[in-house]
């Protein structure tokens, strides 16, 4: 039976059925724990499964029986090297995860500080008394994205400049189109990006009303009983607009409505918010 299990382990090793190899080797070693070939096959299967510590242990058992076995010694060297590589990979992954965790934590703090400063500024414009907490300011509500939203929104904090870069959507309701700006630095203005987007006419712009100087930017808010629109100065930086008391970042991605400066669609669209 020992030979039967040993031979079947050899076949499964060639077929890369490593789990079956280990089962057959365990049964064979039950009959003869000093079987060099079985220990060697166990070591190879364990090495293939990245179970290098166990593979090294098998090699050591084999070398205790036959110290000069060339194949086993070579396999042990492969296992030791494999262990070093795995530990290095594990270290790199842990370091990457640590840095990512620190980045997200710093990002969340930066966003919170940014919005809290905005809240305090607005409060000071309306009251000479300091707020009881950073988030209280005469009915002004500031919401921040949760951790899940932050992790998927690709908001980036530059530690050297302490500035945030946001993903931003420009929405064109007239044509049901949009532009996704992957990296909008909070110090850049809306005009900066409009100049790039409309350097050439948009393929969907049938009337050619959408130009860098011929559009207006708005954001929608729910600060009152009904949704409203706030017009955004195109020369304002993104960071200033995000601090507006009525602005709420949804799901970690700011979005803005872009309308033609003139035309029937603008009048109809704005009228919806005046009802």
mmCIF file with all atom_site columns, N, CA and C in Angstrom, residues 91-114:
data_model
loop_
_atom_site.group_PDB
_atom_site.id
_atom_site.type_symbol
_atom_site.label_atom_id
_atom_site.label_alt_id
_atom_site.label_comp_id
_atom_site.label_asym_id
_atom_site.label_entity_id
_atom_site.label_seq_id
_atom_site.pdbx_PDB_ins_code
_atom_site.Cartn_x
_atom_site.Cartn_y
_atom_site.Cartn_z
_atom_site.occupancy
_atom_site.B_iso_or_equiv
_atom_site.pdbx_formal_charge
_atom_site.auth_seq_id
_atom_site.auth_comp_id
_atom_site.auth_asym_id
_atom_site.auth_atom_id
_atom_site.pdbx_PDB_model_num
ATOM 1  N N  . UNK A 1 91  ? 5.637   41.922 2.794 1.00 0.00 ? 91  UNK A N  1
ATOM 2  C CA . UNK A 1 91  ? 6.071   43.190 3.371 1.00 0.00 ? 91  UNK A CA 1
ATOM 3  C C  . UNK A 1 91  ? 5.659   44.354 2.482 1.00 0.00 ? 91  UNK A C  1
ATOM 4  N N  . UNK A 1 92  ? 5.811   44.176 1.171 1.00 0.00 ? 92  UNK A N  1
ATOM 5  C CA . UNK A 1 92  ? 5.437   45.239 0.228 1.00 0.00 ? 92  UNK A CA 1
ATOM 6  C C  . UNK A 1 92  ? 3.941   45.511 0.288 1.00 0.00 ? 92  UNK A C  1
ATOM 7  N N  . UNK A 1 93  ? 3.147   44.424 0.338 1.00 0.00 ? 93  UNK A N  1
ATOM 8  C CA . UNK A 1 93  ? 1.687   44.581 0.405 1.00 0.00 ? 93  UNK A CA 1
ATOM 9  C C  . UNK A 1 93  ? 1.277   45.283 1.688 1.00 0.00 ? 93  UNK A C  1
ATOM 10 N N  . UNK A 1 94  ? 1.863   44.871 2.807 1.00 0.00 ? 94  UNK A N  1
ATOM 11 C CA . UNK A 1 94  ? 1.533   45.489 4.095 1.00 0.00 ? 94  UNK A CA 1
ATOM 12 C C  . UNK A 1 94  ? 1.920   46.960 4.106 1.00 0.00 ? 94  UNK A C  1
ATOM 13 N N  . UNK A 1 95  ? 3.071   47.283 3.511 1.00 0.00 ? 95  UNK A N  1
ATOM 14 C CA . UNK A 1 95  ? 3.505   48.679 3.451 1.00 0.00 ? 95  UNK A CA 1
ATOM 15 C C  . UNK A 1 95  ? 2.572   49.499 2.571 1.00 0.00 ? 95  UNK A C  1
ATOM 16 N N  . UNK A 1 96  ? 2.152   48.908 1.435 1.00 0.00 ? 96  UNK A N  1
ATOM 17 C CA . UNK A 1 96  ? 1.217   49.596 0.550 1.00 0.00 ? 96  UNK A CA 1
ATOM 18 C C  . UNK A 1 96  ? -0.117  49.842 1.250 1.00 0.00 ? 96  UNK A C  1
ATOM 19 N N  . UNK A 1 97  ? -0.592  48.829 1.971 1.00 0.00 ? 97  UNK A N  1
ATOM 20 C CA . UNK A 1 97  ? -1.866  48.975 2.688 1.00 0.00 ? 97  UNK A CA 1
ATOM 21 C C  . UNK A 1 97  ? -1.750  50.010 3.803 1.00 0.00 ? 97  UNK A C  1
ATOM 22 N N  . UNK A 1 98  ? -0.594  50.032 4.457 1.00 0.00 ? 98  UNK A N  1
ATOM 23 C CA . UNK A 1 98  ? -0.393  51.024 5.520 1.00 0.00 ? 98  UNK A CA 1
ATOM 24 C C  . UNK A 1 98  ? -0.415  52.429 4.947 1.00 0.00 ? 98  UNK A C  1
ATOM 25 N N  . UNK A 1 99  ? 0.290   52.627 3.829 1.00 0.00 ? 99  UNK A N  1
ATOM 26 C CA . UNK A 1 99  ? 0.327   53.958 3.211 1.00 0.00 ? 99  UNK A CA 1
ATOM 27 C C  . UNK A 1 99  ? -1.050  54.372 2.711 1.00 0.00 ? 99  UNK A C  1
ATOM 28 N N  . UNK A 1 100 ? -1.780  53.406 2.141 1.00 0.00 ? 100 UNK A N  1
ATOM 29 C CA . UNK A 1 100 ? -3.116  53.708 1.641 1.00 0.00 ? 100 UNK A CA 1
ATOM 30 C C  . UNK A 1 100 ? -4.041  54.081 2.792 1.00 0.00 ? 100 UNK A C  1
ATOM 31 N N  . UNK A 1 101 ? -3.910  53.369 3.917 1.00 0.00 ? 101 UNK A N  1
ATOM 32 C CA . UNK A 1 101 ? -4.715  53.685 5.082 1.00 0.00 ? 101 UNK A CA 1
ATOM 33 C C  . UNK A 1 101 ? -4.396  55.084 5.603 1.00 0.00 ? 101 UNK A C  1
ATOM 34 N N  . UNK A 1 102 ? -3.112  55.417 5.642 1.00 0.00 ? 102 UNK A N  1
ATOM 35 C CA . UNK A 1 102 ? -2.710  56.746 6.094 1.00 0.00 ? 102 UNK A CA 1
ATOM 36 C C  . UNK A 1 102 ? -3.196  57.818 5.132 1.00 0.00 ? 102 UNK A C  1
ATOM 37 N N  . UNK A 1 103 ? -3.151  57.500 3.816 1.00 0.00 ? 103 UNK A N  1
ATOM 38 C CA . UNK A 1 103 ? -3.609  58.464 2.812 1.00 0.00 ? 103 UNK A CA 1
ATOM 39 C C  . UNK A 1 103 ? -5.098  58.753 2.984 1.00 0.00 ? 103 UNK A C  1
ATOM 40 N N  . UNK A 1 104 ? -5.883  57.673 3.183 1.00 0.00 ? 104 UNK A N  1
ATOM 41 C CA . UNK A 1 104 ? -7.325  57.853 3.338 1.00 0.00 ? 104 UNK A CA 1
ATOM 42 C C  . UNK A 1 104 ? -7.646  58.624 4.617 1.00 0.00 ? 104 UNK A C  1
ATOM 43 N N  . UNK A 1 105 ? -6.896  58.324 5.679 1.00 0.00 ? 105 UNK A N  1
ATOM 44 C CA . UNK A 1 105 ? -7.130  59.014 6.944 1.00 0.00 ? 105 UNK A CA 1
ATOM 45 C C  . UNK A 1 105 ? -6.807  60.498 6.806 1.00 0.00 ? 105 UNK A C  1
ATOM 46 N N  . UNK A 1 106 ? -5.674  60.799 6.159 1.00 0.00 ? 106 UNK A N  1
ATOM 47 C CA . UNK A 1 106 ? -5.296  62.200 5.952 1.00 0.00 ? 106 UNK A CA 1
ATOM 48 C C  . UNK A 1 106 ? -6.291  62.908 5.052 1.00 0.00 ? 106 UNK A C  1
ATOM 49 N N  . UNK A 1 107 ? -6.773  62.180 4.032 1.00 0.00 ? 107 UNK A N  1
ATOM 50 C CA . UNK A 1 107 ? -7.752  62.745 3.115 1.00 0.00 ? 107 UNK A CA 1
ATOM 51 C C  . UNK A 1 107 ? -9.048  63.078 3.837 1.00 0.00 ? 107 UNK A C  1
ATOM 52 N N  . UNK A 1 108 ? -9.515  62.141 4.653 1.00 0.00 ? 108 UNK A N  1
ATOM 53 C CA . UNK A 1 108 ? -10.757 62.371 5.388 1.00 0.00 ? 108 UNK A CA 1
ATOM 54 C C  . UNK A 1 108 ? -10.615 63.575 6.324 1.00 0.00 ? 108 UNK A C  1
ATOM 55 N N  . UNK A 1 109 ? -9.465  63.684 6.977 1.00 0.00 ? 109 UNK A N  1
ATOM 56 C CA . UNK A 1 109 ? -9.244  64.814 7.883 1.00 0.00 ? 109 UNK A CA 1
ATOM 57 C C  . UNK A 1 109 ? -9.184  66.124 7.121 1.00 0.00 ? 109 UNK A C  1
ATOM 58 N N  . UNK A 1 110 ? -8.538  66.082 5.946 1.00 0.00 ? 110 UNK A N  1
ATOM 59 C CA . UNK A 1 110 ? -8.426  67.296 5.143 1.00 0.00 ? 110 UNK A CA 1
ATOM 60 C C  . UNK A 1 110 ? -9.789  67.778 4.676 1.00 0.00 ? 110 UNK A C  1
ATOM 61 N N  . UNK A 1 111 ? -10.627 66.831 4.248 1.00 0.00 ? 111 UNK A N  1
ATOM 62 C CA . UNK A 1 111 ? -11.973 67.191 3.803 1.00 0.00 ? 111 UNK A CA 1
ATOM 63 C C  . UNK A 1 111 ? -12.786 67.740 4.964 1.00 0.00 ? 111 UNK A C  1
ATOM 64 N N  . UNK A 1 112 ? -12.676 67.090 6.124 1.00 0.00 ? 112 UNK A N  1
ATOM 65 C CA . UNK A 1 112 ? -13.435 67.536 7.285 1.00 0.00 ? 112 UNK A CA 1
ATOM 66 C C  . UNK A 1 112 ? -13.006 68.935 7.695 1.00 0.00 ? 112 UNK A C  1
ATOM 67 N N  . UNK A 1 113 ? -11.689 69.178 7.710 1.00 0.00 ? 113 UNK A N  1
ATOM 68 C CA . UNK A 1 113 ? -11.191 70.506 8.079 1.00 0.00 ? 113 UNK A CA 1
ATOM 69 C C  . UNK A 1 113 ? -11.661 71.548 7.081 1.00 0.00 ? 113 UNK A C  1
ATOM 70 N N  . UNK A 1 114 ? -11.610 71.189 5.789 1.00 0.00 ? 114 UNK A N  1
ATOM 71 C CA . UNK A 1 114 ? -12.026 72.117 4.742 1.00 0.00 ? 114 UNK A CA 1
ATOM 72 C C  . UNK A 1 114 ? -13.468 72.542 4.926 1.00 0.00 ? 114 UNK A C  1
#
